[in-house]
Amino acid sequence: MNSIQRPSKRFALLFRVLFFLYPIGVLAVWLVADPGTGGQWLELDAFKRAGLFSADPPLGTWQRLACFGAAMLPGAAVMYAYRSLWRLFDLYAAGAFFEQENVACFRDIGWALMAQQILTLPAGALQTLALTAHNPEGERMVTLAIEDSNVTLVVVGLMIILISKVMDEGRKLQEEQRLTV
């Protein structure tokens, strides 16, 4: 048991920290993001190359905050997944492995993963709108993009939900067996 409980405490702490750091990190990125210098990992330079906005005028505070708000749509689902993982590993650390709460955590993780991918659509649209708002009339854009990774992660979320149902059936059988004399 200790071989599972000790690392579980560490993982619970990790997900607890990630839960609180995630929105701070996203806000920090949007407060310092400068599309003119090419932040590839933010894909802002991809917007520039595609002509979605020019980097001449710097991003205004309202644009940065709007992009942060839009990023937190799927970010809220990420935080929910972190919270569910934190709860799951707290349960493991307490020695609870096949309980109803564990099943609920797995189910919540699956739903959070699917929600995060679905909420990426309006988030991207709102961000492109905010980033192109200073463009001249007729050059402002709203884009929707679905990538294969979005579809793949929705399928993974569905698989996690299915696994949680299988776990729940196993839990019920184990509970029945425990009560059988």
Coordinates of C-alpha atoms in Angstrom, one line a residue:
M1 CA 0.0 0.0 0.0
N2 CA 2.7 2.5 0.9
S3 CA 4.2 2.1 -2.6
I4 CA 0.9 3.6 -3.9
Q5 CA 0.0 6.0 -1.1
R6 CA 3.3 7.9 -0.9
P7 CA 3.5 8.9 -4.6
S8 CA -0.2 9.6 -4.5
K9 CA 0.3 12.3 -1.9
R10 CA 2.9 13.9 -4.1
F11 CA 0.6 13.7 -7.1
A12 CA -2.2 15.2 -5.1
L13 CA 0.1 18.1 -4.1
L14 CA 1.2 18.5 -7.7
F15 CA -2.4 18.8 -9.0
R16 CA -3.3 21.1 -6.1
V17 CA -0.5 23.4 -7.1
L18 CA -1.3 23.2 -10.8
F19 CA -4.9 24.1 -10.0
F20 CA -3.9 27.4 -8.5
L21 CA -1.0 28.2 -10.8
Y22 CA -2.9 27.5 -14.1
P23 CA -5.0 30.7 -14.2
I24 CA -2.0 32.8 -12.9
G25 CA 0.2 31.4 -15.7
V26 CA -2.4 32.0 -18.4
L27 CA -2.9 35.6 -17.2
A28 CA 0.8 36.2 -17.1
V29 CA 1.2 34.9 -20.6
W30 CA -1.5 37.2 -22.0
L31 CA -0.2 40.2 -20.0
V32 CA 3.3 39.8 -21.6
A33 CA 2.4 38.3 -24.9
D34 CA 3.7 40.3 -27.8
P35 CA 2.6 38.9 -31.2
G36 CA 5.1 41.2 -33.0
T37 CA 8.0 39.2 -31.5
G38 CA 6.6 35.9 -32.6
G39 CA 5.5 33.8 -29.6
Q40 CA 5.3 30.5 -31.5
W41 CA 4.2 28.5 -28.5
L42 CA 1.2 30.8 -28.2
E43 CA 0.6 30.5 -32.0
L44 CA 0.3 34.3 -32.1
D45 CA 2.8 34.5 -34.9
A46 CA 0.6 32.1 -36.9
F47 CA -2.2 34.7 -36.6
K48 CA 0.2 37.4 -37.9
R49 CA 1.4 35.3 -40.8
A50 CA -2.2 34.5 -41.7
G51 CA -2.9 38.2 -41.7
L52 CA -5.4 38.0 -38.9
F53 CA -3.9 41.1 -37.3
S54 CA -1.0 43.4 -37.8
A55 CA 1.6 43.7 -35.0
D56 CA 1.9 47.5 -35.6
P57 CA -0.3 48.7 -32.8
P58 CA 0.5 46.9 -29.5
L59 CA -2.2 44.8 -27.9
G60 CA -4.3 46.9 -25.6
T61 CA -5.0 46.0 -22.1
W62 CA -8.6 45.2 -23.0
Q63 CA -7.4 42.8 -25.7
R64 CA -5.1 41.0 -23.4
L65 CA -7.8 40.7 -20.7
A66 CA -10.3 39.6 -23.4
C67 CA -7.9 36.9 -24.6
F68 CA -7.3 35.8 -21.1
G69 CA -11.0 35.5 -20.4
A70 CA -11.4 33.5 -23.6
A71 CA -8.5 31.3 -22.8
M72 CA -10.1 30.6 -19.4
L73 CA -13.2 29.0 -21.1
P74 CA -11.3 25.8 -21.8
G75 CA -9.0 26.7 -18.9
A76 CA -11.9 26.3 -16.5
A77 CA -12.3 22.7 -17.7
V78 CA -8.5 22.2 -17.3
M79 CA -8.8 23.4 -13.7
Y80 CA -11.8 21.1 -13.1
A81 CA -9.6 18.2 -14.4
Y82 CA -6.8 19.2 -12.0
R83 CA -9.3 19.4 -9.1
S84 CA -10.6 15.9 -10.0
L85 CA -7.1 14.5 -10.2
W86 CA -6.2 16.2 -6.9
R87 CA -9.3 14.5 -5.3
L88 CA -8.5 11.1 -7.0
F89 CA -4.9 11.1 -5.7
D90 CA -6.1 12.2 -2.2
L91 CA -8.3 9.1 -2.2
Y92 CA -5.4 6.9 -3.3
A93 CA -3.3 8.4 -0.5
A94 CA -6.0 7.6 2.0
G95 CA -6.1 4.0 0.8
A96 CA -9.4 4.2 -1.1
F97 CA -8.9 2.6 -4.5
F98 CA -12.2 1.1 -5.7
E99 CA -14.8 3.4 -4.1
Q100 CA -17.7 5.4 -5.6
E101 CA -15.7 8.6 -5.2
N102 CA -12.8 7.2 -7.3
V103 CA -15.3 6.4 -10.1
A104 CA -16.8 9.9 -9.9
C105 CA -13.3 11.4 -10.2
F106 CA -12.6 9.3 -13.3
R107 CA -15.9 10.3 -14.8
D108 CA -15.3 14.0 -14.0
I109 CA -11.9 13.8 -15.7
G110 CA -13.4 12.4 -18.8
W111 CA -16.1 15.1 -18.9
A112 CA -13.5 17.8 -18.2
L113 CA -11.3 16.6 -21.1
M114 CA -14.3 16.7 -23.5
A115 CA -15.5 20.1 -22.2
Q116 CA -12.0 21.5 -22.6
Q117 CA -11.9 20.5 -26.3
I118 CA -15.4 21.8 -27.0
L119 CA -14.7 25.1 -25.2
T120 CA -11.6 25.6 -27.3
L121 CA -13.9 26.5 -30.3
P122 CA -15.5 29.6 -28.8
A123 CA -12.3 30.5 -27.0
G124 CA -10.4 30.6 -30.4
A125 CA -13.2 32.6 -32.0
L126 CA -13.2 35.2 -29.2
Q127 CA -9.5 35.5 -29.2
T128 CA -9.3 36.1 -33.0
L129 CA -12.1 38.7 -32.6
A130 CA -10.2 40.4 -29.8
L131 CA -6.9 40.3 -31.7
T132 CA -8.3 41.7 -34.9
A133 CA -10.5 44.3 -33.3
H134 CA -8.1 47.1 -34.1
N135 CA -7.9 46.2 -37.8
P136 CA -9.8 48.4 -40.2
E137 CA -13.4 47.6 -40.9
G138 CA -13.7 44.6 -43.2
E139 CA -10.5 43.1 -41.9
R140 CA -11.7 42.0 -38.5
M141 CA -12.2 38.3 -38.2
V142 CA -13.8 35.5 -36.2
T143 CA -12.4 32.0 -36.8
L144 CA -13.4 28.6 -35.7
A145 CA -10.9 25.8 -36.0
I146 CA -11.2 22.1 -35.2
E147 CA -8.0 20.1 -35.3
D148 CA -7.6 16.3 -35.2
S149 CA -6.2 16.6 -31.7
N150 CA -9.5 18.1 -30.5
V151 CA -11.4 15.2 -31.9
T152 CA -8.8 12.7 -30.5
L153 CA -9.1 14.2 -27.0
V154 CA -12.9 14.1 -27.1
V155 CA -12.6 10.4 -28.0
V156 CA -10.1 9.9 -25.1
G157 CA -12.6 11.7 -22.8
L158 CA -15.4 9.3 -23.9
M159 CA -13.1 6.3 -23.3
I160 CA -12.3 7.6 -19.8
I161 CA -16.0 7.9 -19.1
L162 CA -16.6 4.4 -20.3
I163 CA -13.7 3.1 -18.1
S164 CA -15.4 4.8 -15.2
K165 CA -18.6 2.9 -15.9
V166 CA -16.7 -0.3 -16.0
M167 CA -14.9 0.6 -12.8
D168 CA -18.3 1.3 -11.2
E169 CA -19.7 -2.1 -12.2
G170 CA -16.6 -3.7 -10.7
R171 CA -17.0 -1.7 -7.6
K172 CA -20.6 -2.8 -7.3
L173 CA -19.6 -6.5 -7.8
Q174 CA -16.9 -6.1 -5.1
E175 CA -19.4 -4.5 -2.8
E176 CA -21.9 -7.3 -3.4
Q177 CA -19.3 -9.9 -2.8
R178 CA -18.3 -8.3 0.5
L179 CA -21.9 -8.4 1.7
T180 CA -22.4 -12.0 0.7
V181 CA -21.9 -14.5 3.5

